[in-house]
PDB file of C-alpha atoms in Angstrom:
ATOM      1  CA  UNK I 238      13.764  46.187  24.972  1.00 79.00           C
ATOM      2  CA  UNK I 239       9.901  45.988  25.605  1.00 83.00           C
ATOM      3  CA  UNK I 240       8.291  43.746  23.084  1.00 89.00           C
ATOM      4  CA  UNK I 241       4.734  42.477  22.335  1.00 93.00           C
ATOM      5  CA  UNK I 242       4.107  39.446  20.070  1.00 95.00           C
ATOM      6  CA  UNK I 243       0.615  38.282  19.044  1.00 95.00           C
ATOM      7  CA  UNK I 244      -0.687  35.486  16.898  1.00 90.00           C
ATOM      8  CA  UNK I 245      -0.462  35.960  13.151  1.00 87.00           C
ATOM      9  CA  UNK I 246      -3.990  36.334  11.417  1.00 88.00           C
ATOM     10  CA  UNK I 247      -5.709  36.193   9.528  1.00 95.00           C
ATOM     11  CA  UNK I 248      -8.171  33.824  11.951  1.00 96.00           C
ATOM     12  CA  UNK I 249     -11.901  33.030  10.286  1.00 97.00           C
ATOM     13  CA  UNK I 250     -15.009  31.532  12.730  1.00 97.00           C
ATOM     14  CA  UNK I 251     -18.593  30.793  12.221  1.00 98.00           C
ATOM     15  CA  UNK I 252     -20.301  33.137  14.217  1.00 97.00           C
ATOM     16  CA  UNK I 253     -21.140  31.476  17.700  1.00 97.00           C
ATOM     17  CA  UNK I 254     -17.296  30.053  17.854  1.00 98.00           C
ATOM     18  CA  UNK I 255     -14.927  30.463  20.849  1.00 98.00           C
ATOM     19  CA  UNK I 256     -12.360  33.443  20.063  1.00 98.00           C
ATOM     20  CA  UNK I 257      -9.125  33.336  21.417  1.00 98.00           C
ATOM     21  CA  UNK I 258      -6.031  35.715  20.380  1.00 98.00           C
ATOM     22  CA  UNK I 259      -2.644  35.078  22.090  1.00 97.00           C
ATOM     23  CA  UNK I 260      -0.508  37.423  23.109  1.00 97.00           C
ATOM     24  CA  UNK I 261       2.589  37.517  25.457  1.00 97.00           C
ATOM     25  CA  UNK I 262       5.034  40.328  25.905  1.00 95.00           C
ATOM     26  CA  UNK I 263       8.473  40.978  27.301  1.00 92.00           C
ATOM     27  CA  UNK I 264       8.974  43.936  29.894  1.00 88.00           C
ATOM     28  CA  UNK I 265       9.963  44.982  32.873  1.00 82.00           C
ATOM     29  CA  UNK I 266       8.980  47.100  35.329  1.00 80.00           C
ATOM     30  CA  UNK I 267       5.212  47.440  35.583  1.00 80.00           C
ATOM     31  CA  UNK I 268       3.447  47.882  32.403  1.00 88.00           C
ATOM     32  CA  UNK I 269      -0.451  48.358  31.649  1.00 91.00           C
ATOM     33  CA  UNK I 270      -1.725  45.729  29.186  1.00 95.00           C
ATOM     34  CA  UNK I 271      -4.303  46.766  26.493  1.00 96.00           C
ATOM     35  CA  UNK I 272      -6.154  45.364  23.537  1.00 98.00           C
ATOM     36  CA  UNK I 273      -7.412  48.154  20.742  1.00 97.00           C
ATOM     37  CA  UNK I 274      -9.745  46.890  17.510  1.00 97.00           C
ATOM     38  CA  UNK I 275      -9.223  48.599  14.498  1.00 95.00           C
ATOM     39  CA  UNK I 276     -12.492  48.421  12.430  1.00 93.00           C
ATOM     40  CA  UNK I 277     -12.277  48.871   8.788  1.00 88.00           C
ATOM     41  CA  UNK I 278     -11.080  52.509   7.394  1.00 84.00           C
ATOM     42  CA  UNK I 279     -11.078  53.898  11.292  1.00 88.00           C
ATOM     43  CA  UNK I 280      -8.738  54.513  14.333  1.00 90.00           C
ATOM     44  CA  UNK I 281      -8.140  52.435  16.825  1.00 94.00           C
ATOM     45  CA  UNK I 282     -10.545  52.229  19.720  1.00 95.00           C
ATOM     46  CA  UNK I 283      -9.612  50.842  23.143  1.00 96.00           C
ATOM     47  CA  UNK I 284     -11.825  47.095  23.892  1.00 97.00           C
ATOM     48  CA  UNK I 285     -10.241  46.628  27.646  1.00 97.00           C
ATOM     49  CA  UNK I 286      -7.106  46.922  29.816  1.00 96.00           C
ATOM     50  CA  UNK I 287      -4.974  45.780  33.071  1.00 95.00           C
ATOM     51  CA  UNK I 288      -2.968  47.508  35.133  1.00 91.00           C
ATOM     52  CA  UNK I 289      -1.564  44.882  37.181  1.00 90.00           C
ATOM     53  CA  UNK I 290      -0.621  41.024  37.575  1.00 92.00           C
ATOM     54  CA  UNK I 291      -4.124  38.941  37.884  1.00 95.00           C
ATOM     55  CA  UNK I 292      -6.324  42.186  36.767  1.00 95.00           C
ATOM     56  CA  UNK I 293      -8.964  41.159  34.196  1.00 97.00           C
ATOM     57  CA  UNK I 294     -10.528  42.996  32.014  1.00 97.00           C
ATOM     58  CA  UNK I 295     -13.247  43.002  30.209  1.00 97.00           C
ATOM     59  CA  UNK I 296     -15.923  44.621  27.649  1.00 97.00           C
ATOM     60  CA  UNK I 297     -18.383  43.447  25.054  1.00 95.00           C
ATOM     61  CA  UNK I 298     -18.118  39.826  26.250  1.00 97.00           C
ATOM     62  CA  UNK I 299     -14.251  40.284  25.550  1.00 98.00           C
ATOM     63  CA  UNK I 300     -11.935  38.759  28.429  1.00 98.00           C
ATOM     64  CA  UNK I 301      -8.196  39.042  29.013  1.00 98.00           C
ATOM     65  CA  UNK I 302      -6.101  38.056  31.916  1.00 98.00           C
ATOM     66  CA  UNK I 303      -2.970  39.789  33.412  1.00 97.00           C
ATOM     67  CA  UNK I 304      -0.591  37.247  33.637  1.00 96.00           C
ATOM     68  CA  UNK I 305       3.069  38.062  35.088  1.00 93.00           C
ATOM     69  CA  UNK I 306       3.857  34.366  35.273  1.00 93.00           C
ATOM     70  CA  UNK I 307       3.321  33.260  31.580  1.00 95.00           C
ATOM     71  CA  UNK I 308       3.848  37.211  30.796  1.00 95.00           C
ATOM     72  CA  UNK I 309       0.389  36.402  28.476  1.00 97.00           C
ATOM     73  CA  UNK I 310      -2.480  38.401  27.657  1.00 98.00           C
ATOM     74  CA  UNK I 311      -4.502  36.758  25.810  1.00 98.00           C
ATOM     75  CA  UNK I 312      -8.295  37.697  24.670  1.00 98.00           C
ATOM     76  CA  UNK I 313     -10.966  35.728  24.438  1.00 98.00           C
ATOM     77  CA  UNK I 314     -14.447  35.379  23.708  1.00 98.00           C
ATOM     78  CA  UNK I 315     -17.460  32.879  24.475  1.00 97.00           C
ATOM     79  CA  UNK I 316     -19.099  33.325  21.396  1.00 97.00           C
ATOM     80  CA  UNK I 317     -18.342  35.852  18.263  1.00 98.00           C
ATOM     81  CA  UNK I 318     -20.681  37.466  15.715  1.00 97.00           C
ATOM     82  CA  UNK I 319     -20.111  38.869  12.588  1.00 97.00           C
ATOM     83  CA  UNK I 320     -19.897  42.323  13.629  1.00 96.00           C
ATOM     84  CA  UNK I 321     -16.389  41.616  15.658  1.00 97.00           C
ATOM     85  CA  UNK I 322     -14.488  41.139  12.492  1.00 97.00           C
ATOM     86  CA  UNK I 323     -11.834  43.748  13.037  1.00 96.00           C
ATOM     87  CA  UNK I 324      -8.315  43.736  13.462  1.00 95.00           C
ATOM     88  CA  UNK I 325      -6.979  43.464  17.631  1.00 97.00           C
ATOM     89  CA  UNK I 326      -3.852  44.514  18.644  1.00 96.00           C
ATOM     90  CA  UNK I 327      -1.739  43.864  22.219  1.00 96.00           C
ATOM     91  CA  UNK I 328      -0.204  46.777  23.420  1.00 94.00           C
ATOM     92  CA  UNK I 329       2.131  47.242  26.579  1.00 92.00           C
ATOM     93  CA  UNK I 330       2.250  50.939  27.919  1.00 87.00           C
ATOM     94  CA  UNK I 331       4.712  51.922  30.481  1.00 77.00           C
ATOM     95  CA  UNK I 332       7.146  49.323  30.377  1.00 65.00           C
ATOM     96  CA  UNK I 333      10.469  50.608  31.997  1.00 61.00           C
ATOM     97  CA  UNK I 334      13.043  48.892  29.394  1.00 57.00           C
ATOM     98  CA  UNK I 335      10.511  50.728  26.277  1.00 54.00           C
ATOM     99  CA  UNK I 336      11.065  54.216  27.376  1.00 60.00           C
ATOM    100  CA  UNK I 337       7.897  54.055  28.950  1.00 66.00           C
ATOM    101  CA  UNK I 338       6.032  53.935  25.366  1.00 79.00           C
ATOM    102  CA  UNK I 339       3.454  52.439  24.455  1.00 86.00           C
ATOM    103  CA  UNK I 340       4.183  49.223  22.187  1.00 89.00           C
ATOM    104  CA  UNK I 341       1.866  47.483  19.957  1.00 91.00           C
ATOM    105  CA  UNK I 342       1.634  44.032  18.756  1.00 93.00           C
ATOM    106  CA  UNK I 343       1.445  43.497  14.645  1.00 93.00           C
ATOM    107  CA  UNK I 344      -2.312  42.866  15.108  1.00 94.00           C
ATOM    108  CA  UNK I 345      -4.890  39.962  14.163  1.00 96.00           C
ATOM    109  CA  UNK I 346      -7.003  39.988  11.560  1.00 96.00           C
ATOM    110  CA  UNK I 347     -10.401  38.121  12.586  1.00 97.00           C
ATOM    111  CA  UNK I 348     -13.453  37.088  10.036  1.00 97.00           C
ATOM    112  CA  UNK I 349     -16.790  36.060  11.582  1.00 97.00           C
ATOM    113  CA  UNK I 350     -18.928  33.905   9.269  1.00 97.00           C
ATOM    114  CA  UNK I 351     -22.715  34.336   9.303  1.00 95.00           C
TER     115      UNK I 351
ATOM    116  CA  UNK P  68     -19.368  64.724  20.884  1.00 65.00           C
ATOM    117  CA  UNK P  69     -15.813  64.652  22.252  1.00 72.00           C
ATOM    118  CA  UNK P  70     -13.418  63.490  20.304  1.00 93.00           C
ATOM    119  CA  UNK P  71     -10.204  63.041  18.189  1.00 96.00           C
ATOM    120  CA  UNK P  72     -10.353  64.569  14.101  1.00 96.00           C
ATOM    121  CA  UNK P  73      -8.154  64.198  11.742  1.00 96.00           C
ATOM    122  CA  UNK P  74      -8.178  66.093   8.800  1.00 91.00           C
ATOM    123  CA  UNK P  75      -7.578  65.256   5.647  1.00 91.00           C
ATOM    124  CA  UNK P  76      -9.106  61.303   5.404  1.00 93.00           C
ATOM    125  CA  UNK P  77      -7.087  61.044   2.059  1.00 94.00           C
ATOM    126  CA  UNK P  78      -4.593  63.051   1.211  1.00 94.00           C
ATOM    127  CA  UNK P  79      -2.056  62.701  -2.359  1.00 93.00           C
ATOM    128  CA  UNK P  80       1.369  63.980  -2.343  1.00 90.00           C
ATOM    129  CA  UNK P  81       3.902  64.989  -5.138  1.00 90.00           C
ATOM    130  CA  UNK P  82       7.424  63.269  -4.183  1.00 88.00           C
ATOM    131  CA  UNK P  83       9.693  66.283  -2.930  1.00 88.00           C
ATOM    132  CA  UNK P  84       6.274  68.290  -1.831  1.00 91.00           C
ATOM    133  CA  UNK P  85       5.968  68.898   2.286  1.00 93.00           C
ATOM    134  CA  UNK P  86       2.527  68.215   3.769  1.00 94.00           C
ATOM    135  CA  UNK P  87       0.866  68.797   6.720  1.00 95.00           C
ATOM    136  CA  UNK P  88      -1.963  66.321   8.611  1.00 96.00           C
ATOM    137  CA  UNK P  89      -4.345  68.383  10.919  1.00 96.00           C
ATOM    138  CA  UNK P  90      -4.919  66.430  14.692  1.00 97.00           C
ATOM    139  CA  UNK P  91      -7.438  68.199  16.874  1.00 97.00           C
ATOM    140  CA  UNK P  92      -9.095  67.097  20.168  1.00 97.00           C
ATOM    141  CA  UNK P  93     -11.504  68.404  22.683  1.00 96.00           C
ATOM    142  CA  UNK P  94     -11.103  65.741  25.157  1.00 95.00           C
ATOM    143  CA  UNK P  95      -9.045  68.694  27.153  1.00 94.00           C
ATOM    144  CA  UNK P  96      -6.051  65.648  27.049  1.00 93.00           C
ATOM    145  CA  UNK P  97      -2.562  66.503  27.992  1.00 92.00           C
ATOM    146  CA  UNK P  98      -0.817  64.315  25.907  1.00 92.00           C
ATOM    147  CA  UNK P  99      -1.050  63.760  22.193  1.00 94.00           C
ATOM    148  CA  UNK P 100       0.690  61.265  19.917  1.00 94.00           C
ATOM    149  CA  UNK P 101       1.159  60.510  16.125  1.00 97.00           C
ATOM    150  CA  UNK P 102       1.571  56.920  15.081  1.00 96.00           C
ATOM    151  CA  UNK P 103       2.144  55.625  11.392  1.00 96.00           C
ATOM    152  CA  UNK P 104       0.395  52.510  10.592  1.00 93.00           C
ATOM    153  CA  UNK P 105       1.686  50.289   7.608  1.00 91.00           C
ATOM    154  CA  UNK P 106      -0.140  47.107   6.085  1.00 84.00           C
ATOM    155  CA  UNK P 107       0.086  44.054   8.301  1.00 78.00           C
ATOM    156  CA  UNK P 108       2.372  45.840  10.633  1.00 80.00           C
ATOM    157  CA  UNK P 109       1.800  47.741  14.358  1.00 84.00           C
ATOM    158  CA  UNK P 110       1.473  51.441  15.133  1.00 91.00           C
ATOM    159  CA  UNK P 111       4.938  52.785  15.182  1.00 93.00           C
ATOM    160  CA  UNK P 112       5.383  56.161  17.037  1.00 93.00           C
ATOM    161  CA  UNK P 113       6.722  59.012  15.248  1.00 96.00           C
ATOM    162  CA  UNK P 114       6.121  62.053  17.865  1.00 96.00           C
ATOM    163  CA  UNK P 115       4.303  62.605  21.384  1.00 93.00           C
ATOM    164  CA  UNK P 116       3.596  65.511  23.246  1.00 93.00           C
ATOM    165  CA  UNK P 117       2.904  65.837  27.187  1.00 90.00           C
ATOM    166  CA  UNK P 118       2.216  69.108  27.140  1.00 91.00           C
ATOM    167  CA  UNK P 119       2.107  72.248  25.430  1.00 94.00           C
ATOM    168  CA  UNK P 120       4.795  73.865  23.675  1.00 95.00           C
ATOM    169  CA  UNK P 121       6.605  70.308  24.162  1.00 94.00           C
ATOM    170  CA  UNK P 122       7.496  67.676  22.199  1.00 95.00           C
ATOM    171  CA  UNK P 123       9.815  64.186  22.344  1.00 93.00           C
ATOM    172  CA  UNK P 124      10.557  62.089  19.120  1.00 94.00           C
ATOM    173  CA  UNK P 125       9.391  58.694  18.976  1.00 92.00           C
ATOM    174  CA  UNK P 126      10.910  55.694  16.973  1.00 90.00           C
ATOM    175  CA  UNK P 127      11.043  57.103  13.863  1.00 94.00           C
ATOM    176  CA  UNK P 128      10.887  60.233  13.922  1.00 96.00           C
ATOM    177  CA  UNK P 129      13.410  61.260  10.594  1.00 95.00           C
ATOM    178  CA  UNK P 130      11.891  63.221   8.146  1.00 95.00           C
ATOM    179  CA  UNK P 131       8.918  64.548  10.143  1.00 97.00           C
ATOM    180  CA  UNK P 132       8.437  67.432  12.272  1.00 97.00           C
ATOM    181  CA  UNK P 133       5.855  68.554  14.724  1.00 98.00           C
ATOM    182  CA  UNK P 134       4.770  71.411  16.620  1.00 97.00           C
ATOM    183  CA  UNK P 135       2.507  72.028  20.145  1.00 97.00           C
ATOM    184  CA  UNK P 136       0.936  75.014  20.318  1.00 97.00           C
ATOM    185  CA  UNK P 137      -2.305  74.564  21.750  1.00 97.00           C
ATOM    186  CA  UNK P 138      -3.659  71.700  24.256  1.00 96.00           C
ATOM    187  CA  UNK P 139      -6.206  70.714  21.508  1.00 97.00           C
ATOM    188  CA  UNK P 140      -4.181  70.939  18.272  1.00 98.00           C
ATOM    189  CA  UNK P 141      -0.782  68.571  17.241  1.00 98.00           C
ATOM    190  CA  UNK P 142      -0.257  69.030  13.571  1.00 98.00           C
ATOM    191  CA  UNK P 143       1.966  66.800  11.556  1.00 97.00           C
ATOM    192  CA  UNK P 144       4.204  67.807   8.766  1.00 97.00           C
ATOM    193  CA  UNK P 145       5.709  64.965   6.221  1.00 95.00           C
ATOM    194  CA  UNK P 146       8.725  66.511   4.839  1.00 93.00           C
ATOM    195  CA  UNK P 147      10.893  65.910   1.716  1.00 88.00           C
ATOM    196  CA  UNK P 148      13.055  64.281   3.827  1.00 86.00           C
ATOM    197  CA  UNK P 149      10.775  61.307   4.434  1.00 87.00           C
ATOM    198  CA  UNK P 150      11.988  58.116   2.529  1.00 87.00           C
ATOM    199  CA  UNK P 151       9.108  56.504   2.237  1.00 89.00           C
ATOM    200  CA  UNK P 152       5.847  58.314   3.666  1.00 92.00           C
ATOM    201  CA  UNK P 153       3.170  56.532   1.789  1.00 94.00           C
ATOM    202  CA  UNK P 154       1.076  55.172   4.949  1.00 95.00           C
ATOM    203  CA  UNK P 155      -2.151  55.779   7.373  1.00 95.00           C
ATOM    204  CA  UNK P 156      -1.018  58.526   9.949  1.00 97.00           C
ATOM    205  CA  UNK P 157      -2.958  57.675  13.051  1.00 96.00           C
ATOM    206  CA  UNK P 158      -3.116  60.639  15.722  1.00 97.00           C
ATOM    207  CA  UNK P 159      -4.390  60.149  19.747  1.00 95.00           C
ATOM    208  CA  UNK P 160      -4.397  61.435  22.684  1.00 94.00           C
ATOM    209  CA  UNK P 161      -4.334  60.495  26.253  1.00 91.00           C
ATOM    210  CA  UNK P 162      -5.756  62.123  29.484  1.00 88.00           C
ATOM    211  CA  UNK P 163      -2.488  62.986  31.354  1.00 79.00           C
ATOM    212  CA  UNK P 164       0.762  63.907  30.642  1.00 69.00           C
ATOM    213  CA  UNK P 165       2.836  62.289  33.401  1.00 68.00           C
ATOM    214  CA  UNK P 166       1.007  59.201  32.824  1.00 62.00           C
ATOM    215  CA  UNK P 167       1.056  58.851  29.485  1.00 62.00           C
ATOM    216  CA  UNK P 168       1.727  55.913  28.364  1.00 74.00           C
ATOM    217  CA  UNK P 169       0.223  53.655  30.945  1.00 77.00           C
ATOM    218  CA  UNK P 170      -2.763  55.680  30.318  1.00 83.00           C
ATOM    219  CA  UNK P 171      -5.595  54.731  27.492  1.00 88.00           C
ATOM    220  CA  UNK P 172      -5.387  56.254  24.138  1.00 92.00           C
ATOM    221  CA  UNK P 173      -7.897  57.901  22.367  1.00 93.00           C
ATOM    222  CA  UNK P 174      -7.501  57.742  18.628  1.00 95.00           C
ATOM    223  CA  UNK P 175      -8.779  59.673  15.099  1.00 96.00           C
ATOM    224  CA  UNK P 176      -9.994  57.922  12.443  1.00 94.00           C
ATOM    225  CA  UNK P 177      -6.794  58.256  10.898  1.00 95.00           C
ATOM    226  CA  UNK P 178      -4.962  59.854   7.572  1.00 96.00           C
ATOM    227  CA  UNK P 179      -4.439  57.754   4.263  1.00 95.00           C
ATOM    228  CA  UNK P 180      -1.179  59.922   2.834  1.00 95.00           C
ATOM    229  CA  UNK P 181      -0.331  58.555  -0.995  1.00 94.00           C
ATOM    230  CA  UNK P 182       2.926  59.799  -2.449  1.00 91.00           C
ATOM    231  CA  UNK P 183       2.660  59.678  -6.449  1.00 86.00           C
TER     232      UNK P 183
END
């Protein structure tokens, strides 16, 4: 079935570092890639999606890249502050082999260091 | 404000005891969704709905039930019959129905459930 594996946390940067998070996933069909952050004691809140191969997306300085090739999504950012530590989670939605649900990643734990 | 709530934040349990977690949105969504969250671990789906006065089990749906009443409201009741339910109960909601999943997800701020 429909699967999403991310890179175990916890990950810790001085603030100002480059951020990257992998994830890669196994579907078929024609799934909609997302990351959520999870702040502490909260929901989840969406930070950006794709909808198709090559789509980026993007938010807060955040950056991911649809990639049907490598089947990766992986986030990134230029430069992090303290106020992104959070947990992120990969999520497929729509995949045909999932039942069409949406399927989340175990998430990464990230610390920013002032 | 629109929005997702979820009522109770904490909530404490007596083993055998049923309980019920309030979801309520006035987004005007379709679809609505319960997840349970464990430590280190991703959302798992227990329920969704698409639309009123329907519901579909998710991946572990055993020893909870659910109901659809109203657009805005998607109440979830731990039973007895739940193993295990200690856990944050995460409810959301998505714009439409026949898109659900592909759709983005709009969550509540969640429900810490302790079973003593």
């Amino acid at each position: 079935g429909d699967s999403v594996t991310q890179m175990e946390g916890p990950v810790t940067l001085s603030e100002e570092a480059f951020l990257t998070i992998n994830c890669t996933y196994t579907a078929t069909g024609y799934p909609s890639l997302f990351w959520y952050v999870q702040y502490p004691g909260e929901g989840l809140q969406l930070l950006l999606k794709a909808t198709k191969a090559d789509d980026k997306g993007s938010n807060k300085g955040f950056e991911a890249t649809y990639r049907k090739e490598t089947t990766s999504f992986h986030l990134e950012k230029g430069s992090v502050q303290v106020s992104d530590s959070a947990v992120y989670f990969c999520a497929l939605g729509g995949g045909r082999t999932g039942g069409f649900k949406t399927i989340f990643g175990a998430g990464t734990r990230l610390f920013v260091k002032a | 404000d629109g929005g997702i709530t979820q009522s109770p934040k904490y909530l404490f349990r007596k083993e055998g005891q049923n309980v019920t977690l309030s979801c309520e949105q006035n987004l005007n969504h379709d679809a609505m969704y319960w997840y349970r969250q464990d430590p280190g671990q991703g959302l798992r789906l227990i329920y969704y709905s698409q639309i009123v006065n329907d519901f579909q089990k998710g991946d572990i749906a055993e020893g909870y039930s659910v109901s659809r009443e109203k657009k805005e409201s998607f109440p979830l009741t731990v039973t007895s019959a739940q193993k295990n339910p200690t856990a944050f109960y995460l409810c959301a909601s998505s714009r439409s129905g026949q898109g659900a999943f592909t759709d983005t997800q709009y969550f509540g701020p969640g429900t810490r459930l302790t079973v003593l």
